[in-house]
Coordinates of C-alpha atoms in Angstrom, one line a residue:
M138 CA 67.5 -111.6 -18.0
A139 CA 63.9 -112.8 -17.8
G140 CA 63.6 -110.9 -14.5
V141 CA 64.5 -107.6 -16.2
V142 CA 61.9 -108.2 -18.9
E143 CA 59.3 -109.1 -16.3
R144 CA 60.0 -105.9 -14.3
I145 CA 59.6 -103.8 -17.4
K146 CA 56.3 -105.5 -18.2
Q147 CA 55.1 -104.8 -14.6
F148 CA 56.1 -101.1 -14.9
A149 CA 54.4 -100.7 -18.3
R150 CA 51.1 -102.0 -16.7
S151 CA 51.3 -99.7 -13.7
P152 CA 49.6 -96.3 -13.7
Q153 CA 53.0 -94.5 -13.7
G154 CA 54.2 -96.7 -16.6
R155 CA 51.0 -95.9 -18.6
R156 CA 51.5 -92.2 -18.0
T157 CA 55.2 -92.5 -19.1
I158 CA 54.2 -94.4 -22.2
E159 CA 51.6 -91.8 -23.1
Q160 CA 54.1 -89.0 -22.6
V161 CA 56.6 -90.7 -24.8
R162 CA 54.0 -91.2 -27.5
R163 CA 53.0 -87.5 -27.5
T164 CA 56.7 -86.5 -27.6
A165 CA 57.4 -88.9 -30.5
A166 CA 54.5 -87.4 -32.4
D167 CA 56.1 -83.9 -32.3
P168 CA 58.0 -83.3 -35.5
R169 CA 60.7 -81.2 -33.8
R170 CA 61.3 -83.8 -31.1
R171 CA 61.4 -86.5 -33.8
A172 CA 64.1 -84.6 -35.7
Q173 CA 66.1 -84.2 -32.6
A174 CA 65.9 -88.0 -31.9
Q175 CA 66.9 -88.8 -35.4
E176 CA 69.9 -86.5 -35.2
L177 CA 71.0 -88.1 -32.0
V178 CA 70.8 -91.6 -33.5
R179 CA 72.7 -90.4 -36.5
K180 CA 75.5 -89.0 -34.3
L181 CA 75.7 -92.2 -32.2
R182 CA 75.9 -94.4 -35.3
G183 CA 78.7 -92.2 -36.7
R184 CA 80.9 -92.9 -33.7
R185 CA 81.2 -96.6 -34.4

């Protein structure tokens, strides 16, 4: 399991990882996208 975490850390430090993280932050700041994500989480929790 430690290998997976280490690979994620390496990706996050890479230029591509930084671009991805920035894109996710911008998307998360969009109210419409945030509402879509919350609706998806609500649906997934309802299936349990």
